[in-house]
């Protein structure tokens, strides 16, 4: 089930963040076993005395690298991080993540819109991480965002798709894809996101801190596939009363008193 | 001359310094970093010619794991 996004044809609807991994050495196996094709990375100062490994050395060549602007506190900083990142790696995929709040890491929707507009004009494929707000999502679509990425719940909270009633209208009203980002803590959350009609999900913590990140990536990948198939088949509406599945005729008791 | 590398004061014992000199001295992997001087990105193809001035603020950045 190939789909197209940001100028790329992809099979996997599971995008994975590379933060919090105990070792980057896990990345190739995560990619190989789960079939993930999009990975996010962040931009940071690299000090001469710090022995920080280069995450790029562990990312297979065919992978789409999404540059995350995390750490940006406003649009100006996000744009700078995107430009710096694209100097290092030949990627036009930018996750705009702008947080002015440290407790909830809540995205700043207003600054995110500004940064998205600027980066689209510079030719990037922009994936803004947002609080689920339909009107903002429409504005992002209008300025040319490749997709919008509303949070299911706050980053790293593992609480699942708590914002369902706010995300559904975004999925229904926008023509651009909706990727549910943040809060997905387990496979059922990922399946739920896909059943709602998300184009893809972005998961980091649930995989990175799992006992075995490779196995968890595989589990999430299966859940994403299952949820997507179910969405395409059509999710049935919920009903108040029971509706029999076995025929309501020919009971053994028929004709007896 | 002196300059600041990622906020740390560096005393350079020569009077001239190119970006490439700094990157090589501190063993940066050239294909893994980007460089900003006084908050402006200096493109890779200019590193061999870009002269650092006394007091410049240099930032060397790269990728790390992130969501």
Short mmCIF file of C-alpha atoms in Angstrom, two decimals:
data_model
loop_
_atom_site.label_atom_id
_atom_site.label_comp_id
_atom_site.label_asym_id
_atom_site.label_seq_id
_atom_site.Cartn_x
_atom_site.Cartn_y
_atom_site.Cartn_z
CA UNK A 1 0.00 0.00 0.00
CA UNK A 2 2.34 2.68 -1.24
CA UNK A 3 1.46 6.26 -0.46
CA UNK A 4 3.08 9.50 -1.48
CA UNK A 5 4.09 12.34 0.79
CA UNK A 6 6.62 15.14 0.56
CA UNK A 7 7.76 13.99 -2.87
CA UNK A 8 8.52 10.47 -1.65
CA UNK A 9 6.77 7.17 -2.21
CA UNK A 10 6.59 5.23 1.05
CA UNK A 11 5.33 1.88 2.27
CA UNK A 12 5.54 2.44 6.00
CA UNK A 13 3.16 4.75 7.80
CA UNK A 14 5.21 4.53 10.98
CA UNK A 15 7.66 7.41 11.33
CA UNK A 16 10.17 7.04 14.14
CA UNK A 17 12.04 9.54 16.31
CA UNK A 18 15.62 8.69 17.22
CA UNK A 19 15.73 10.48 20.58
CA UNK A 20 16.26 8.70 23.92
CA UNK A 21 17.71 5.54 22.36
CA UNK A 22 20.29 3.91 24.61
CA UNK A 23 22.53 3.52 21.57
CA UNK A 24 22.29 4.58 17.93
CA UNK A 25 23.47 1.06 17.07
CA UNK A 26 19.82 -0.02 17.37
CA UNK A 27 18.77 2.17 14.44
CA UNK A 28 19.76 -0.11 11.52
CA UNK A 29 17.95 -3.08 13.09
CA UNK A 30 14.86 -1.01 13.87
CA UNK A 31 14.77 0.04 10.23
CA UNK A 32 15.39 -3.44 8.91
CA UNK A 33 12.90 -5.29 11.11
CA UNK A 34 10.05 -2.77 11.21
CA UNK A 35 10.31 -1.46 7.66
CA UNK A 36 10.39 2.15 8.86
CA UNK A 37 11.38 4.62 6.15
CA UNK A 38 11.26 7.99 7.90
CA UNK A 39 13.42 8.93 10.90
CA UNK A 40 13.62 12.24 12.73
CA UNK A 41 16.81 13.79 14.08
CA UNK A 42 17.51 16.95 16.07
CA UNK A 43 20.13 19.67 15.68
CA UNK A 44 22.40 20.51 18.60
CA UNK A 45 25.74 22.16 19.31
CA UNK A 46 28.55 19.63 19.13
CA UNK A 47 31.33 20.46 21.56
CA UNK A 48 34.89 19.46 20.72
CA UNK A 49 35.40 17.71 24.05
CA UNK A 50 32.10 15.81 24.01
CA UNK A 51 32.37 12.40 22.48
CA UNK A 52 29.00 12.46 20.77
CA UNK A 53 28.50 9.89 18.09
CA UNK A 54 27.18 11.07 14.77
CA UNK A 55 23.65 9.68 14.46
CA UNK A 56 23.87 9.98 10.67
CA UNK A 57 26.43 7.16 10.64
CA UNK A 58 23.70 4.77 11.77
CA UNK A 59 20.94 5.84 9.42
CA UNK A 60 20.72 3.72 6.27
CA UNK A 61 21.03 5.62 2.99
CA UNK A 62 17.50 5.04 1.69
CA UNK A 63 15.87 6.53 4.79
CA UNK A 64 14.08 9.87 4.63
CA UNK A 65 15.56 12.15 7.29
CA UNK A 66 13.11 14.54 8.88
CA UNK A 67 14.96 17.40 10.56
CA UNK A 68 13.29 18.37 13.81
CA UNK A 69 13.52 21.99 14.96
CA UNK A 70 13.08 21.02 18.62
CA UNK A 71 14.80 23.46 20.92
CA UNK A 72 13.44 26.38 18.91
CA UNK A 73 11.47 28.85 21.02
CA UNK A 74 10.12 30.91 18.14
CA UNK A 75 9.74 30.94 14.36
CA UNK A 76 13.08 32.64 13.76
CA UNK A 77 14.99 29.95 15.67
CA UNK A 78 13.06 27.17 13.96
CA UNK A 79 13.91 28.53 10.53
CA UNK A 80 17.56 28.79 11.48
CA UNK A 81 17.66 25.20 12.77
CA UNK A 82 16.02 23.98 9.56
CA UNK A 83 18.55 25.81 7.41
CA UNK A 84 21.47 24.59 9.51
CA UNK A 85 20.19 21.00 9.36
CA UNK A 86 19.74 21.07 5.61
CA UNK A 87 23.36 22.25 5.30
CA UNK A 88 24.47 18.97 6.84
CA UNK A 89 22.13 16.55 5.17
CA UNK A 90 20.45 16.72 1.83
CA UNK A 91 16.88 16.66 3.12
CA UNK A 92 14.01 19.05 2.61
CA UNK A 93 11.80 17.43 5.24
CA UNK A 94 11.38 19.63 8.29
CA UNK A 95 9.37 18.92 11.41
CA UNK A 96 8.59 22.33 12.83
CA UNK A 97 8.51 21.93 16.59
CA UNK A 98 8.42 25.17 18.56
CA UNK A 99 7.95 25.07 22.30
CA UNK A 100 7.88 27.98 24.66
CA UNK A 101 6.69 25.80 27.54
CA UNK A 102 8.99 23.40 29.35
CA UNK A 103 6.50 21.50 31.51
CA UNK A 104 4.16 20.23 28.81
CA UNK A 105 6.38 20.92 25.79
CA UNK A 106 3.24 22.41 24.28
CA UNK A 107 3.72 23.56 20.71
CA UNK A 108 3.41 27.28 20.01
CA UNK A 109 0.83 27.22 17.23
CA UNK A 110 1.24 30.88 16.32
CA UNK A 111 5.01 30.73 15.85
CA UNK A 112 4.65 27.37 14.11
CA UNK A 113 2.42 28.94 11.46
CA UNK A 114 4.98 31.72 10.90
CA UNK A 115 7.88 29.28 10.58
CA UNK A 116 5.91 26.99 8.27
CA UNK A 117 5.13 29.84 5.89
CA UNK A 118 8.78 30.93 5.71
CA UNK A 119 10.11 27.40 5.24
CA UNK A 120 7.57 26.54 2.54
CA UNK A 121 8.66 29.68 0.68
CA UNK A 122 12.25 28.42 0.95
CA UNK A 123 11.25 25.17 -0.72
CA UNK A 124 11.04 22.80 2.25
CA UNK A 125 8.48 20.06 2.86
CA UNK A 126 7.14 21.25 6.17
CA UNK A 127 5.53 19.03 8.81
CA UNK A 128 4.35 21.25 11.66
CA UNK A 129 3.82 19.71 15.11
CA UNK A 130 0.73 21.39 16.58
CA UNK A 131 -1.86 21.47 19.27
CA UNK A 132 -4.91 20.03 17.51
CA UNK A 133 -6.71 23.14 16.30
CA UNK A 134 -8.81 22.93 13.13
CA UNK A 135 -8.49 26.59 12.21
CA UNK A 136 -4.73 26.61 12.62
CA UNK A 137 -4.53 23.38 10.62
CA UNK A 138 -6.48 25.04 7.79
CA UNK A 139 -4.11 28.01 7.87
CA UNK A 140 -1.13 25.67 7.73
CA UNK A 141 -2.64 23.91 4.74
CA UNK A 142 -3.19 27.28 3.07
CA UNK A 143 0.44 28.35 3.49
CA UNK A 144 1.60 25.07 1.97
CA UNK A 145 2.41 22.64 4.78
CA UNK A 146 3.04 19.15 3.43
CA UNK A 147 1.10 17.65 6.33
CA UNK A 148 -0.01 18.69 9.79
CA UNK A 149 1.02 16.80 12.89
CA UNK A 150 -1.38 17.26 15.80
CA UNK A 151 -0.39 15.75 19.13
CA UNK A 152 -2.32 12.75 20.42
CA UNK A 153 -1.26 13.79 23.91
CA UNK A 154 1.85 15.58 25.16
CA UNK A 155 5.33 14.38 24.22
CA UNK A 156 6.55 11.42 26.22
CA UNK A 157 3.36 11.05 28.25
CA UNK A 158 2.29 7.69 26.70
CA UNK A 159 -1.34 8.67 27.16
CA UNK A 160 -2.51 7.83 23.67
CA UNK A 161 -4.96 9.71 21.47
CA UNK A 162 -6.52 11.91 24.13
CA UNK A 163 -7.35 14.65 21.62
CA UNK A 164 -9.57 12.50 19.40
CA UNK A 165 -12.48 14.92 19.20
CA UNK A 166 -10.16 17.70 18.11
CA UNK A 167 -8.12 15.62 15.67
CA UNK A 168 -11.09 14.07 13.85
CA UNK A 169 -12.29 17.36 12.32
CA UNK A 170 -8.77 18.10 11.13
CA UNK A 171 -8.62 14.75 9.35
CA UNK A 172 -12.07 15.31 7.86
CA UNK A 173 -11.63 18.91 6.74
CA UNK A 174 -8.07 19.03 5.40
CA UNK A 175 -6.85 17.82 2.04
CA UNK A 176 -3.24 17.51 3.25
CA UNK A 177 -2.34 14.42 5.26
CA UNK A 178 -2.61 14.37 9.03
CA UNK A 179 0.14 12.62 10.96
CA UNK A 180 -0.50 12.00 14.65
CA UNK A 181 2.62 12.81 16.61
CA UNK A 182 3.38 12.47 20.31
CA UNK A 183 1.70 10.54 23.08
CA UNK A 184 1.56 7.19 21.32
CA UNK A 185 2.70 4.85 24.06
CA UNK A 186 1.63 1.45 22.82
CA UNK A 187 0.48 -0.35 19.67
CA UNK A 188 -3.25 0.12 20.40
CA UNK A 189 -2.70 3.91 20.41
CA UNK A 190 -1.06 3.69 17.00
CA UNK A 191 -3.88 1.50 15.67
CA UNK A 192 -6.40 3.97 17.05
CA UNK A 193 -4.66 6.86 15.27
CA UNK A 194 -4.74 4.99 11.99
CA UNK A 195 -8.38 3.93 12.44
CA UNK A 196 -9.24 7.63 12.77
CA UNK A 197 -7.79 8.18 9.32
CA UNK A 198 -4.33 9.51 10.09
CA UNK A 199 -1.98 9.21 7.14
CA UNK A 200 0.85 8.12 9.44
CA UNK A 201 2.04 8.30 13.05
CA UNK A 202 5.28 9.52 14.53
CA UNK A 203 6.53 7.59 17.55
CA UNK A 204 9.67 8.03 19.60
CA UNK A 205 9.50 7.33 23.35
CA UNK A 206 7.47 4.11 23.14
CA UNK A 207 10.15 2.57 20.95
CA UNK A 208 13.26 4.19 22.40
CA UNK A 209 12.65 3.23 26.03
CA UNK A 210 11.18 -0.22 25.40
CA UNK A 211 13.06 -3.23 26.81
CA UNK A 212 13.78 -4.09 23.22
CA UNK A 213 13.26 -1.11 20.89
CA UNK A 214 13.50 -3.30 17.79
CA UNK A 215 10.64 -5.56 18.91
CA UNK A 216 8.52 -2.57 19.97
CA UNK A 217 9.07 -0.91 16.59
CA UNK A 218 7.87 -4.11 14.94
CA UNK A 219 4.81 -4.24 17.20
CA UNK A 220 3.95 -0.62 16.42
CA UNK A 221 4.48 -1.22 12.73
CA UNK A 222 1.99 -4.10 12.79
CA UNK A 223 -0.52 -1.98 14.71
CA UNK A 224 -0.16 0.85 12.19
CA UNK A 225 -0.79 -1.56 9.31
CA UNK A 226 -3.80 -3.10 11.06
CA UNK A 227 -5.29 0.29 11.86
CA UNK A 228 -4.82 1.51 8.31
CA UNK A 229 -6.46 -1.55 6.76
CA UNK A 230 -9.38 -1.18 9.15
CA UNK A 231 -9.76 2.47 8.20
CA UNK A 232 -9.77 1.62 4.52
CA UNK A 233 -12.39 -1.08 5.11
CA UNK A 234 -14.56 1.41 6.96
CA UNK A 235 -14.93 1.55 10.72
CA UNK A 236 -18.44 0.56 11.80
CA UNK A 237 -20.55 2.96 13.81
CA UNK A 238 -21.16 2.29 17.48
CA UNK A 239 -24.68 1.28 18.49
CA UNK A 240 -26.66 1.50 21.67
CA UNK A 241 -28.37 -1.91 21.55
CA UNK A 242 -27.34 -5.42 20.66
CA UNK A 243 -27.74 -6.63 17.11
CA UNK A 244 -27.69 -10.40 16.78
CA UNK A 245 -25.05 -12.03 14.66
CA UNK A 246 -26.71 -15.47 14.61
CA UNK A 247 -30.02 -15.86 12.71
CA UNK A 248 -33.12 -14.95 14.72
CA UNK A 249 -35.10 -17.82 13.18
CA UNK A 250 -35.13 -21.59 13.60
CA UNK A 251 -34.59 -21.58 17.34
CA UNK A 252 -34.90 -25.00 18.95
CA UNK A 253 -37.58 -23.49 21.15
CA UNK A 254 -39.71 -22.45 18.14
CA UNK A 255 -43.18 -24.02 18.25
CA UNK A 256 -42.84 -25.10 21.85
CA UNK A 257 -44.71 -23.57 24.67
CA UNK B 1 43.44 36.22 18.98
CA UNK B 2 40.45 34.95 20.86
CA UNK B 3 37.10 33.61 19.73
CA UNK B 4 34.23 31.69 21.26
CA UNK B 5 33.54 28.10 20.21
CA UNK B 6 30.05 27.01 21.28
CA UNK B 7 30.27 29.57 24.06
CA UNK B 8 33.73 28.55 25.28
CA UNK B 9 36.53 31.11 25.10
CA UNK B 10 39.40 29.91 22.95
CA UNK B 11 42.85 31.52 22.80
CA UNK B 12 44.29 30.92 19.35
CA UNK B 13 48.04 31.29 19.23
CA UNK B 14 48.17 32.55 15.64
CA UNK B 15 46.87 35.82 14.31
CA UNK B 16 44.89 34.29 11.53
CA UNK B 17 42.40 31.48 11.66
CA UNK B 18 40.14 29.87 9.08
CA UNK B 19 37.01 27.90 9.91
CA UNK B 20 38.64 24.79 8.53
CA UNK B 21 41.57 25.25 10.94
CA UNK B 22 39.23 25.12 13.92
CA UNK B 23 37.32 22.11 12.65
CA UNK B 24 40.51 20.19 11.98
CA UNK B 25 42.17 21.13 15.27
CA UNK B 26 39.19 19.85 17.24
CA UNK B 27 38.71 16.74 15.09
CA UNK B 28 35.25 17.53 13.88
CA UNK B 29 33.90 15.22 11.24
CA UNK B 30 33.53 17.67 8.35
CA UNK B 31 30.54 16.02 6.72
CA UNK B 32 28.62 15.85 10.01
CA UNK B 33 28.57 19.49 11.06
CA UNK B 34 27.40 22.94 10.07
CA UNK B 35 29.03 26.18 11.19
CA UNK B 36 27.59 29.49 12.25
CA UNK B 37 29.71 32.57 12.78
CA UNK B 38 28.04 35.35 14.76
CA UNK B 39 24.71 33.63 14.18
CA UNK B 40 25.07 33.41 10.39
CA UNK B 41 25.47 30.09 8.58
CA UNK B 42 28.74 29.78 6.69
CA UNK B 43 28.34 27.33 3.87
CA UNK B 44 30.70 24.37 3.65
CA UNK B 45 32.43 25.51 0.48
CA UNK B 46 33.56 28.71 2.22
CA UNK B 47 35.21 27.02 5.22
CA UNK B 48 38.64 26.96 3.56
CA UNK B 49 38.62 30.72 2.98
CA UNK B 50 36.53 32.16 5.79
CA UNK B 51 38.72 34.17 8.18
CA UNK B 52 37.72 34.28 11.83
CA UNK B 53 37.97 37.72 13.41
CA UNK B 54 38.95 38.47 16.97
CA UNK B 55 35.95 37.99 19.27
CA UNK B 56 33.84 36.02 16.77
CA UNK B 57 31.22 33.67 18.12
CA UNK B 58 31.47 30.33 16.36
CA UNK B 59 28.96 27.56 16.72
CA UNK B 60 29.49 24.06 15.42
CA UNK B 61 26.30 22.05 15.24
CA UNK B 62 25.37 18.57 14.14
CA UNK B 63 22.64 15.98 14.41
CA UNK B 64 21.72 14.02 17.49
CA UNK B 65 18.92 11.57 18.13
CA UNK B 66 15.65 13.45 18.48
CA UNK B 67 11.94 13.05 18.06
#
